[in-house]
mmCIF file with all atom_site columns, C-alpha atoms in Angstrom:
data_model
loop_
_atom_site.group_PDB
_atom_site.id
_atom_site.type_symbol
_atom_site.label_atom_id
_atom_site.label_alt_id
_atom_site.label_comp_id
_atom_site.label_asym_id
_atom_site.label_entity_id
_atom_site.label_seq_id
_atom_site.pdbx_PDB_ins_code
_atom_site.Cartn_x
_atom_site.Cartn_y
_atom_site.Cartn_z
_atom_site.occupancy
_atom_site.B_iso_or_equiv
_atom_site.pdbx_formal_charge
_atom_site.auth_seq_id
_atom_site.auth_comp_id
_atom_site.auth_asym_id
_atom_site.auth_atom_id
_atom_site.pdbx_PDB_model_num
ATOM 1   C CA . MET A 1 1   ? 125.039 65.370 25.060 1.00 78.00 ? 22  MET A CA 1
ATOM 2   C CA . GLN A 1 2   ? 122.544 65.645 27.936 1.00 90.00 ? 23  GLN A CA 1
ATOM 3   C CA . ASN A 1 3   ? 123.353 68.337 30.513 1.00 96.00 ? 24  ASN A CA 1
ATOM 4   C CA . ARG A 1 4   ? 125.242 67.123 33.580 1.00 96.00 ? 25  ARG A CA 1
ATOM 5   C CA . SER A 1 5   ? 125.860 68.779 36.953 1.00 98.00 ? 26  SER A CA 1
ATOM 6   C CA . LEU A 1 6   ? 129.314 68.387 38.485 1.00 98.00 ? 27  LEU A CA 1
ATOM 7   C CA . ILE A 1 7   ? 131.291 69.030 41.674 1.00 98.00 ? 28  ILE A CA 1
ATOM 8   C CA . ILE A 1 8   ? 135.080 69.464 41.718 1.00 98.00 ? 29  ILE A CA 1
ATOM 9   C CA . ALA A 1 9   ? 136.766 68.109 44.866 1.00 98.00 ? 30  ALA A CA 1
ATOM 10  C CA . ASP A 1 10  ? 140.459 68.940 45.198 1.00 96.00 ? 31  ASP A CA 1
ATOM 11  C CA . ASP A 1 11  ? 142.403 70.723 47.915 1.00 95.00 ? 32  ASP A CA 1
ATOM 12  C CA . HIS A 1 12  ? 144.513 72.781 45.474 1.00 94.00 ? 33  HIS A CA 1
ATOM 13  C CA . PRO A 1 13  ? 142.738 75.983 44.280 1.00 94.00 ? 34  PRO A CA 1
ATOM 14  C CA . ILE A 1 14  ? 145.071 76.365 41.296 1.00 94.00 ? 35  ILE A CA 1
ATOM 15  C CA . PHE A 1 15  ? 144.273 72.856 40.083 1.00 94.00 ? 36  PHE A CA 1
ATOM 16  C CA . ARG A 1 16  ? 140.532 73.437 40.530 1.00 95.00 ? 37  ARG A CA 1
ATOM 17  C CA . HIS A 1 17  ? 140.906 76.597 38.439 1.00 95.00 ? 38  HIS A CA 1
ATOM 18  C CA . GLY A 1 18  ? 142.625 74.587 35.716 1.00 94.00 ? 39  GLY A CA 1
ATOM 19  C CA . VAL A 1 19  ? 139.831 72.015 35.722 1.00 95.00 ? 40  VAL A CA 1
ATOM 20  C CA . ARG A 1 20  ? 137.219 74.774 35.470 1.00 94.00 ? 41  ARG A CA 1
ATOM 21  C CA . HIS A 1 21  ? 139.098 76.137 32.449 1.00 93.00 ? 42  HIS A CA 1
ATOM 22  C CA . ILE A 1 22  ? 138.928 72.720 30.733 1.00 93.00 ? 43  ILE A CA 1
ATOM 23  C CA . LEU A 1 23  ? 135.251 72.261 31.580 1.00 94.00 ? 44  LEU A CA 1
ATOM 24  C CA . ALA A 1 24  ? 134.413 75.702 30.198 1.00 92.00 ? 45  ALA A CA 1
ATOM 25  C CA . THR A 1 25  ? 134.721 74.140 26.738 1.00 90.00 ? 46  THR A CA 1
ATOM 26  C CA . LEU A 1 26  ? 131.818 71.795 27.520 1.00 93.00 ? 47  LEU A CA 1
ATOM 27  C CA . PRO A 1 27  ? 128.466 73.633 27.423 1.00 94.00 ? 48  PRO A CA 1
ATOM 28  C CA . TRP A 1 28  ? 126.657 70.551 28.756 1.00 96.00 ? 49  TRP A CA 1
ATOM 29  C CA . ILE A 1 29  ? 128.643 70.542 32.023 1.00 96.00 ? 50  ILE A CA 1
ATOM 30  C CA . GLU A 1 30  ? 127.395 72.747 34.879 1.00 97.00 ? 51  GLU A CA 1
ATOM 31  C CA . ILE A 1 31  ? 129.718 73.133 37.861 1.00 97.00 ? 52  ILE A CA 1
ATOM 32  C CA . VAL A 1 32  ? 127.434 73.307 40.900 1.00 97.00 ? 53  VAL A CA 1
ATOM 33  C CA . GLY A 1 33  ? 130.027 73.136 43.655 1.00 97.00 ? 54  GLY A CA 1
ATOM 34  C CA . GLU A 1 34  ? 133.656 72.876 44.735 1.00 97.00 ? 55  GLU A CA 1
ATOM 35  C CA . ALA A 1 35  ? 135.153 71.179 47.777 1.00 97.00 ? 56  ALA A CA 1
ATOM 36  C CA . GLU A 1 36  ? 138.571 71.474 49.431 1.00 96.00 ? 57  GLU A CA 1
ATOM 37  C CA . THR A 1 37  ? 138.146 68.493 51.770 1.00 96.00 ? 58  THR A CA 1
ATOM 38  C CA . GLY A 1 38  ? 136.766 64.997 51.456 1.00 96.00 ? 59  GLY A CA 1
ATOM 39  C CA . THR A 1 39  ? 134.230 65.686 54.174 1.00 96.00 ? 60  THR A CA 1
ATOM 40  C CA . SER A 1 40  ? 132.951 68.758 52.345 1.00 97.00 ? 61  SER A CA 1
ATOM 41  C CA . ALA A 1 41  ? 132.784 66.808 49.081 1.00 97.00 ? 62  ALA A CA 1
ATOM 42  C CA . LEU A 1 42  ? 130.578 64.145 50.649 1.00 97.00 ? 63  LEU A CA 1
ATOM 43  C CA . VAL A 1 43  ? 128.297 66.729 52.283 1.00 97.00 ? 64  VAL A CA 1
ATOM 44  C CA . GLN A 1 44  ? 127.866 68.559 48.978 1.00 97.00 ? 65  GLN A CA 1
ATOM 45  C CA . VAL A 1 45  ? 127.174 65.350 47.053 1.00 97.00 ? 66  VAL A CA 1
ATOM 46  C CA . LYS A 1 46  ? 124.440 64.397 49.516 1.00 96.00 ? 67  LYS A CA 1
ATOM 47  C CA . HIS A 1 47  ? 122.939 67.896 49.420 1.00 97.00 ? 68  HIS A CA 1
ATOM 48  C CA . LEU A 1 48  ? 123.309 68.852 45.748 1.00 97.00 ? 69  LEU A CA 1
ATOM 49  C CA . LYS A 1 49  ? 123.023 65.352 44.231 1.00 97.00 ? 70  LYS A CA 1
ATOM 50  C CA . PRO A 1 50  ? 125.262 66.125 41.228 1.00 97.00 ? 71  PRO A CA 1
ATOM 51  C CA . ASP A 1 51  ? 125.495 63.799 38.263 1.00 97.00 ? 72  ASP A CA 1
ATOM 52  C CA . LEU A 1 52  ? 129.291 63.758 38.467 1.00 98.00 ? 73  LEU A CA 1
ATOM 53  C CA . LEU A 1 53  ? 132.018 64.216 41.069 1.00 98.00 ? 74  LEU A CA 1
ATOM 54  C CA . LEU A 1 54  ? 135.637 64.884 40.101 1.00 98.00 ? 75  LEU A CA 1
ATOM 55  C CA . LEU A 1 55  ? 137.478 63.584 43.158 1.00 98.00 ? 76  LEU A CA 1
ATOM 56  C CA . ASP A 1 56  ? 141.127 63.718 44.203 1.00 97.00 ? 77  ASP A CA 1
ATOM 57  C CA . LEU A 1 57  ? 142.414 60.791 46.275 1.00 95.00 ? 78  LEU A CA 1
ATOM 58  C CA . GLU A 1 58  ? 144.611 62.795 48.643 1.00 93.00 ? 79  GLU A CA 1
ATOM 59  C CA . MET A 1 59  ? 142.209 65.113 50.471 1.00 92.00 ? 80  MET A CA 1
ATOM 60  C CA . PRO A 1 60  ? 142.129 66.595 53.994 1.00 91.00 ? 81  PRO A CA 1
ATOM 61  C CA . GLY A 1 61  ? 139.527 65.011 56.240 1.00 89.00 ? 82  GLY A CA 1
ATOM 62  C CA . LYS A 1 62  ? 138.122 61.993 54.431 1.00 92.00 ? 83  LYS A CA 1
ATOM 63  C CA . ASP A 1 63  ? 140.439 60.729 51.694 1.00 95.00 ? 84  ASP A CA 1
ATOM 64  C CA . GLY A 1 64  ? 139.096 60.141 48.205 1.00 95.00 ? 85  GLY A CA 1
ATOM 65  C CA . LEU A 1 65  ? 138.652 56.392 48.555 1.00 95.00 ? 86  LEU A CA 1
ATOM 66  C CA . SER A 1 66  ? 136.656 56.889 51.770 1.00 95.00 ? 87  SER A CA 1
ATOM 67  C CA . VAL A 1 67  ? 134.402 59.397 49.998 1.00 96.00 ? 88  VAL A CA 1
ATOM 68  C CA . LEU A 1 68  ? 133.947 57.003 47.070 1.00 94.00 ? 89  LEU A CA 1
ATOM 69  C CA . GLU A 1 69  ? 133.097 54.130 49.406 1.00 92.00 ? 90  GLU A CA 1
ATOM 70  C CA . ALA A 1 70  ? 130.578 56.284 51.292 1.00 94.00 ? 91  ALA A CA 1
ATOM 71  C CA . ILE A 1 71  ? 128.861 57.285 48.034 1.00 93.00 ? 92  ILE A CA 1
ATOM 72  C CA . THR A 1 72  ? 128.672 53.662 46.889 1.00 88.00 ? 93  THR A CA 1
ATOM 73  C CA . THR A 1 73  ? 127.463 52.387 50.269 1.00 87.00 ? 94  THR A CA 1
ATOM 74  C CA . ALA A 1 74  ? 124.770 55.082 50.421 1.00 89.00 ? 95  ALA A CA 1
ATOM 75  C CA . ASN A 1 75  ? 123.631 54.045 46.929 1.00 85.00 ? 96  ASN A CA 1
ATOM 76  C CA . LEU A 1 76  ? 123.860 57.623 45.663 1.00 91.00 ? 97  LEU A CA 1
ATOM 77  C CA . ASP A 1 77  ? 123.454 58.203 41.933 1.00 90.00 ? 98  ASP A CA 1
ATOM 78  C CA . THR A 1 78  ? 126.493 60.472 41.571 1.00 95.00 ? 99  THR A CA 1
ATOM 79  C CA . GLN A 1 79  ? 129.118 59.004 39.255 1.00 94.00 ? 100 GLN A CA 1
ATOM 80  C CA . VAL A 1 80  ? 132.644 59.443 40.598 1.00 96.00 ? 101 VAL A CA 1
ATOM 81  C CA . ILE A 1 81  ? 135.670 60.252 38.456 1.00 97.00 ? 102 ILE A CA 1
ATOM 82  C CA . ILE A 1 82  ? 138.964 59.922 40.293 1.00 97.00 ? 103 ILE A CA 1
ATOM 83  C CA . LEU A 1 83  ? 141.401 62.668 39.277 1.00 96.00 ? 104 LEU A CA 1
ATOM 84  C CA . THR A 1 84  ? 144.745 62.005 40.942 1.00 95.00 ? 105 THR A CA 1
ATOM 85  C CA . SER A 1 85  ? 148.523 62.044 40.705 1.00 93.00 ? 106 SER A CA 1
ATOM 86  C CA . TYR A 1 86  ? 148.686 58.458 42.030 1.00 92.00 ? 107 TYR A CA 1
ATOM 87  C CA . ASP A 1 87  ? 149.685 56.140 39.176 1.00 88.00 ? 108 ASP A CA 1
ATOM 88  C CA . ASP A 1 88  ? 149.993 53.065 41.421 1.00 85.00 ? 109 ASP A CA 1
ATOM 89  C CA . GLU A 1 89  ? 147.771 50.283 40.059 1.00 81.00 ? 110 GLU A CA 1
ATOM 90  C CA . ALA A 1 90  ? 146.824 49.321 43.628 1.00 82.00 ? 111 ALA A CA 1
ATOM 91  C CA . TYR A 1 91  ? 144.925 52.612 43.932 1.00 88.00 ? 112 TYR A CA 1
ATOM 92  C CA . LEU A 1 92  ? 143.336 52.084 40.518 1.00 87.00 ? 113 LEU A CA 1
ATOM 93  C CA . GLU A 1 93  ? 142.139 48.597 41.396 1.00 82.00 ? 114 GLU A CA 1
ATOM 94  C CA . LYS A 1 94  ? 140.797 49.698 44.781 1.00 86.00 ? 115 LYS A CA 1
ATOM 95  C CA . ALA A 1 95  ? 138.932 52.602 43.166 1.00 89.00 ? 116 ALA A CA 1
ATOM 96  C CA . LEU A 1 96  ? 137.412 50.274 40.556 1.00 84.00 ? 117 LEU A CA 1
ATOM 97  C CA . GLU A 1 97  ? 136.351 47.842 43.280 1.00 82.00 ? 118 GLU A CA 1
ATOM 98  C CA . LEU A 1 98  ? 134.649 50.693 45.147 1.00 86.00 ? 119 LEU A CA 1
ATOM 99  C CA . GLY A 1 99  ? 132.734 51.757 42.060 1.00 85.00 ? 120 GLY A CA 1
ATOM 100 C CA . THR A 1 100 ? 134.554 54.636 40.383 1.00 90.00 ? 121 THR A CA 1
ATOM 101 C CA . ARG A 1 101 ? 133.530 55.313 36.786 1.00 89.00 ? 122 ARG A CA 1
ATOM 102 C CA . ALA A 1 102 ? 136.924 56.649 35.756 1.00 91.00 ? 123 ALA A CA 1
ATOM 103 C CA . TYR A 1 103 ? 140.510 57.043 36.899 1.00 93.00 ? 124 TYR A CA 1
ATOM 104 C CA . VAL A 1 104 ? 142.395 59.968 35.361 1.00 94.00 ? 125 VAL A CA 1
ATOM 105 C CA . LEU A 1 105 ? 145.977 61.007 36.101 1.00 94.00 ? 126 LEU A CA 1
ATOM 106 C CA . LYS A 1 106 ? 146.356 64.719 36.732 1.00 93.00 ? 127 LYS A CA 1
ATOM 107 C CA . ASP A 1 107 ? 149.307 65.122 34.396 1.00 92.00 ? 128 ASP A CA 1
ATOM 108 C CA . GLU A 1 108 ? 147.154 63.728 31.571 1.00 90.00 ? 129 GLU A CA 1
ATOM 109 C CA . ALA A 1 109 ? 143.966 65.622 32.435 1.00 91.00 ? 130 ALA A CA 1
ATOM 110 C CA . GLY A 1 110 ? 144.570 68.409 29.943 1.00 90.00 ? 131 GLY A CA 1
ATOM 111 C CA . GLN A 1 111 ? 144.511 65.894 27.105 1.00 89.00 ? 132 GLN A CA 1
ATOM 112 C CA . THR A 1 112 ? 142.079 63.295 28.436 1.00 91.00 ? 133 THR A CA 1
ATOM 113 C CA . LEU A 1 113 ? 139.505 64.850 30.783 1.00 94.00 ? 134 LEU A CA 1
ATOM 114 C CA . VAL A 1 114 ? 137.043 65.833 28.051 1.00 93.00 ? 135 VAL A CA 1
ATOM 115 C CA . THR A 1 115 ? 137.246 62.365 26.476 1.00 92.00 ? 136 THR A CA 1
ATOM 116 C CA . CYS A 1 116 ? 136.816 60.843 29.928 1.00 92.00 ? 137 CYS A CA 1
ATOM 117 C CA . LEU A 1 117 ? 133.663 62.843 30.666 1.00 94.00 ? 138 LEU A CA 1
ATOM 118 C CA . GLU A 1 118 ? 132.169 62.000 27.280 1.00 91.00 ? 139 GLU A CA 1
ATOM 119 C CA . SER A 1 119 ? 132.934 58.316 27.864 1.00 86.00 ? 140 SER A CA 1
ATOM 120 C CA . VAL A 1 120 ? 131.474 58.231 31.376 1.00 89.00 ? 141 VAL A CA 1
ATOM 121 C CA . CYS A 1 121 ? 128.344 60.121 30.313 1.00 90.00 ? 142 CYS A CA 1
ATOM 122 C CA . SER A 1 122 ? 127.892 57.547 27.540 1.00 85.00 ? 143 SER A CA 1
ATOM 123 C CA . GLY A 1 123 ? 127.809 54.771 30.138 1.00 81.00 ? 144 GLY A CA 1
ATOM 124 C CA . ASN A 1 124 ? 131.419 53.615 29.906 1.00 80.00 ? 145 ASN A CA 1
ATOM 125 C CA . THR A 1 125 ? 134.363 53.337 32.273 1.00 81.00 ? 146 THR A CA 1
ATOM 126 C CA . TYR A 1 126 ? 137.516 55.336 31.501 1.00 86.00 ? 147 TYR A CA 1
ATOM 127 C CA . ILE A 1 127 ? 141.102 54.695 32.613 1.00 87.00 ? 148 ILE A CA 1
ATOM 128 C CA . SER A 1 128 ? 144.028 57.002 31.802 1.00 87.00 ? 149 SER A CA 1
ATOM 129 C CA . PRO A 1 129 ? 145.844 55.631 28.735 1.00 81.00 ? 150 PRO A CA 1
ATOM 130 C CA . SER A 1 130 ? 149.187 55.233 30.511 1.00 81.00 ? 151 SER A CA 1
ATOM 131 C CA . LEU A 1 131 ? 147.531 53.047 33.161 1.00 80.00 ? 152 LEU A CA 1
ATOM 132 C CA . GLY A 1 132 ? 145.291 51.189 30.752 1.00 65.00 ? 153 GLY A CA 1
ATOM 133 C CA . ASN A 1 133 ? 148.285 50.249 28.616 1.00 56.00 ? 154 ASN A CA 1
ATOM 134 C CA . ARG A 1 134 ? 149.866 48.526 31.604 1.00 52.00 ? 155 ARG A CA 1
ATOM 135 C CA . ALA A 1 135 ? 146.887 46.244 32.133 1.00 47.00 ? 156 ALA A CA 1
ATOM 136 C CA . ARG A 1 136 ? 147.639 42.669 31.273 1.00 41.00 ? 157 ARG A CA 1
ATOM 137 C CA . ILE A 1 137 ? 145.618 39.541 31.887 1.00 35.00 ? 158 ILE A CA 1
ATOM 138 C CA . SER A 1 138 ? 147.697 37.053 33.840 1.00 38.00 ? 159 SER A CA 1
ATOM 139 C CA . PRO A 1 139 ? 148.000 33.560 32.300 1.00 38.00 ? 160 PRO A CA 1
ATOM 140 C CA . GLY A 1 140 ? 145.842 32.103 35.062 1.00 42.00 ? 161 GLY A CA 1
ATOM 141 C CA . LYS A 1 141 ? 144.267 28.836 34.078 1.00 41.00 ? 162 LYS A CA 1
ATOM 142 C CA . PRO A 1 142 ? 144.780 27.320 30.605 1.00 40.00 ? 163 PRO A CA 1
ATOM 143 C CA . GLY A 1 143 ? 142.355 27.727 27.738 1.00 47.00 ? 164 GLY A CA 1
ATOM 144 C CA . ASN A 1 144 ? 140.971 30.652 25.804 1.00 59.00 ? 165 ASN A CA 1
ATOM 145 C CA . ASP A 1 145 ? 138.572 33.172 27.293 1.00 64.00 ? 166 ASP A CA 1
ATOM 146 C CA . LYS A 1 146 ? 135.436 31.338 26.134 1.00 68.00 ? 167 LYS A CA 1
ATOM 147 C CA . GLU A 1 147 ? 136.662 28.062 27.622 1.00 66.00 ? 168 GLU A CA 1
ATOM 148 C CA . ARG A 1 148 ? 137.537 29.740 30.897 1.00 74.00 ? 169 ARG A CA 1
ATOM 149 C CA . LEU A 1 149 ? 133.997 31.110 31.130 1.00 80.00 ? 170 LEU A CA 1
ATOM 150 C CA . MET A 1 150 ? 132.774 27.526 31.491 1.00 77.00 ? 171 MET A CA 1
ATOM 151 C CA . MET A 1 151 ? 134.487 27.410 34.881 1.00 77.00 ? 172 MET A CA 1
ATOM 152 C CA . LEU A 1 152 ? 132.013 29.985 36.202 1.00 86.00 ? 173 LEU A CA 1
ATOM 153 C CA . THR A 1 153 ? 128.496 29.544 37.539 1.00 87.00 ? 174 THR A CA 1
ATOM 154 C CA . GLN A 1 154 ? 125.613 31.120 35.640 1.00 87.00 ? 175 GLN A CA 1
ATOM 155 C CA . MET A 1 155 ? 125.394 33.961 38.165 1.00 91.00 ? 176 MET A CA 1
ATOM 156 C CA . GLU A 1 156 ? 129.138 34.591 37.958 1.00 91.00 ? 177 GLU A CA 1
ATOM 157 C CA . ARG A 1 157 ? 128.916 34.771 34.159 1.00 90.00 ? 178 ARG A CA 1
ATOM 158 C CA . THR A 1 158 ? 126.012 37.210 34.483 1.00 94.00 ? 179 THR A CA 1
ATOM 159 C CA . VAL A 1 159 ? 128.055 39.409 36.817 1.00 94.00 ? 180 VAL A CA 1
ATOM 160 C CA . LEU A 1 160 ? 131.079 39.206 34.518 1.00 94.00 ? 181 LEU A CA 1
ATOM 161 C CA . GLU A 1 161 ? 128.998 40.204 31.500 1.00 92.00 ? 182 GLU A CA 1
ATOM 162 C CA . ALA A 1 162 ? 127.748 43.227 33.449 1.00 93.00 ? 183 ALA A CA 1
ATOM 163 C CA . VAL A 1 163 ? 131.362 44.129 34.247 1.00 91.00 ? 184 VAL A CA 1
ATOM 164 C CA . ALA A 1 164 ? 132.082 43.962 30.497 1.00 89.00 ? 185 ALA A CA 1
ATOM 165 C CA . GLN A 1 165 ? 129.293 46.517 30.033 1.00 88.00 ? 186 GLN A CA 1
ATOM 166 C CA . PHE A 1 166 ? 131.214 48.864 32.379 1.00 85.00 ? 187 PHE A CA 1
ATOM 167 C CA . LYS A 1 167 ? 128.613 48.573 35.136 1.00 88.00 ? 188 LYS A CA 1
ATOM 168 C CA . THR A 1 168 ? 129.687 49.287 38.694 1.00 86.00 ? 189 THR A CA 1
ATOM 169 C CA . SER A 1 169 ? 129.043 46.864 41.534 1.00 87.00 ? 190 SER A CA 1
ATOM 170 C CA . LYS A 1 170 ? 126.276 49.173 42.734 1.00 86.00 ? 191 LYS A CA 1
ATOM 171 C CA . GLU A 1 171 ? 124.555 49.035 39.345 1.00 89.00 ? 192 GLU A CA 1
ATOM 172 C CA . ILE A 1 172 ? 124.976 45.260 39.103 1.00 91.00 ? 193 ILE A CA 1
ATOM 173 C CA . ALA A 1 173 ? 123.474 44.815 42.563 1.00 90.00 ? 194 ALA A CA 1
ATOM 174 C CA . ARG A 1 174 ? 120.492 46.950 41.584 1.00 91.00 ? 195 ARG A CA 1
ATOM 175 C CA . ASP A 1 175 ? 119.945 45.184 38.249 1.00 93.00 ? 196 ASP A CA 1
ATOM 176 C CA . LEU A 1 176 ? 120.178 41.686 39.736 1.00 93.00 ? 197 LEU A CA 1
ATOM 177 C CA . ASP A 1 177 ? 118.325 42.588 42.947 1.00 92.00 ? 198 ASP A CA 1
ATOM 178 C CA . ILE A 1 178 ? 121.159 41.354 45.144 1.00 90.00 ? 199 ILE A CA 1
ATOM 179 C CA . SER A 1 179 ? 123.323 43.103 47.743 1.00 88.00 ? 200 SER A CA 1
ATOM 180 C CA . HIS A 1 180 ? 126.509 45.000 46.981 1.00 87.00 ? 201 HIS A CA 1
ATOM 181 C CA . ARG A 1 181 ? 128.348 42.537 49.248 1.00 87.00 ? 202 ARG A CA 1
ATOM 182 C CA . THR A 1 182 ? 127.051 39.598 47.171 1.00 90.00 ? 203 THR A CA 1
ATOM 183 C CA . VAL A 1 183 ? 128.289 41.229 43.966 1.00 90.00 ? 204 VAL A CA 1
ATOM 184 C CA . GLN A 1 184 ? 131.720 41.707 45.532 1.00 88.00 ? 205 GLN A CA 1
ATOM 185 C CA . CYS A 1 185 ? 131.710 38.039 46.567 1.00 88.00 ? 206 CYS A CA 1
ATOM 186 C CA . HIS A 1 186 ? 130.951 36.974 42.986 1.00 91.00 ? 207 HIS A CA 1
ATOM 187 C CA . ARG A 1 187 ? 133.700 39.240 41.659 1.00 90.00 ? 208 ARG A CA 1
ATOM 188 C CA . ASN A 1 188 ? 136.204 37.745 44.099 1.00 88.00 ? 209 ASN A CA 1
ATOM 189 C CA . ASN A 1 189 ? 135.173 34.214 43.141 1.00 87.00 ? 210 ASN A CA 1
ATOM 190 C CA . ILE A 1 190 ? 135.551 35.016 39.431 1.00 89.00 ? 211 ILE A CA 1
ATOM 191 C CA . CYS A 1 191 ? 139.046 36.398 39.998 1.00 87.00 ? 212 CYS A CA 1
ATOM 192 C CA . SER A 1 192 ? 140.015 33.344 42.038 1.00 82.00 ? 213 SER A CA 1
ATOM 193 C CA . LYS A 1 193 ? 138.748 30.859 39.440 1.00 82.00 ? 214 LYS A CA 1
ATOM 194 C CA . LEU A 1 194 ? 140.285 32.675 36.478 1.00 83.00 ? 215 LEU A CA 1
ATOM 195 C CA . GLY A 1 195 ? 143.572 33.607 38.101 1.00 81.00 ? 216 GLY A CA 1
ATOM 196 C CA . LEU A 1 196 ? 142.936 37.346 37.822 1.00 85.00 ? 217 LEU A CA 1
ATOM 197 C CA . LYS A 1 197 ? 144.457 39.889 40.172 1.00 81.00 ? 218 LYS A CA 1
ATOM 198 C CA . GLY A 1 198 ? 142.248 42.824 41.020 1.00 81.00 ? 219 GLY A CA 1
ATOM 199 C CA . ALA A 1 199 ? 139.513 44.859 39.403 1.00 84.00 ? 220 ALA A CA 1
ATOM 200 C CA . ASN A 1 200 ? 141.650 46.111 36.519 1.00 83.00 ? 221 ASN A CA 1
ATOM 201 C CA . GLN A 1 201 ? 142.446 42.600 35.241 1.00 85.00 ? 222 GLN A CA 1
ATOM 202 C CA . LEU A 1 202 ? 138.829 41.572 35.827 1.00 88.00 ? 223 LEU A CA 1
ATOM 203 C CA . LEU A 1 203 ? 137.612 44.441 33.649 1.00 87.00 ? 224 LEU A CA 1
ATOM 204 C CA . GLN A 1 204 ? 140.128 43.677 30.896 1.00 85.00 ? 225 GLN A CA 1
ATOM 205 C CA . PHE A 1 205 ? 139.188 39.971 30.864 1.00 88.00 ? 226 PHE A CA 1
ATOM 206 C CA . ALA A 1 206 ? 135.467 40.756 30.790 1.00 89.00 ? 227 ALA A CA 1
ATOM 207 C CA . LYS A 1 207 ? 135.932 43.131 27.836 1.00 85.00 ? 228 LYS A CA 1
ATOM 208 C CA . ASN A 1 208 ? 137.840 40.429 25.926 1.00 83.00 ? 229 ASN A CA 1
ATOM 209 C CA . ALA A 1 209 ? 135.402 37.634 26.787 1.00 84.00 ? 230 ALA A CA 1
ATOM 210 C CA . PHE A 1 210 ? 132.141 39.342 25.743 1.00 82.00 ? 231 PHE A CA 1
#
């Protein structure tokens, strides 16, 4: 595995210590910084340009979603892994929409964080098993997945195929030479046409369709 630099952003020192202990088993991970606030996390990401950011959602100053949005909007190359106690799917879907590469529940981190990092560094998206198992595609419009694809425009199918490849909206925008806002518009249109609710269902449908 290629070496990766990483910042840990969490306001609990004991939890950061636990994460460091897990990461110590990975010789290809170099911890280059730690942050106790969202504001500090964003400053360090801009200054140190790490490959990865482990980011809690509930942070003093800027919250995790605000930090994630700022990183995506600034088109920074750092890949964000949300590490949180929030198991509400609304947070998961919002994080996916904003471009997170992974969403890991803290109480599962001891068992899943290494797998998550390996998955993300291999170009994939990772969702904690307990959340991923809840994901269900709504019935939406009739027909199988291939038939439902015919309802989409060529550009929408291209965007959906990129979603199936675990690409973030930022990466899709770069690859297709369109704006991040345009990608989000296509994603919203796809969800509307296919009867999907949120980024989690969109990802699950895309994986099944391609």
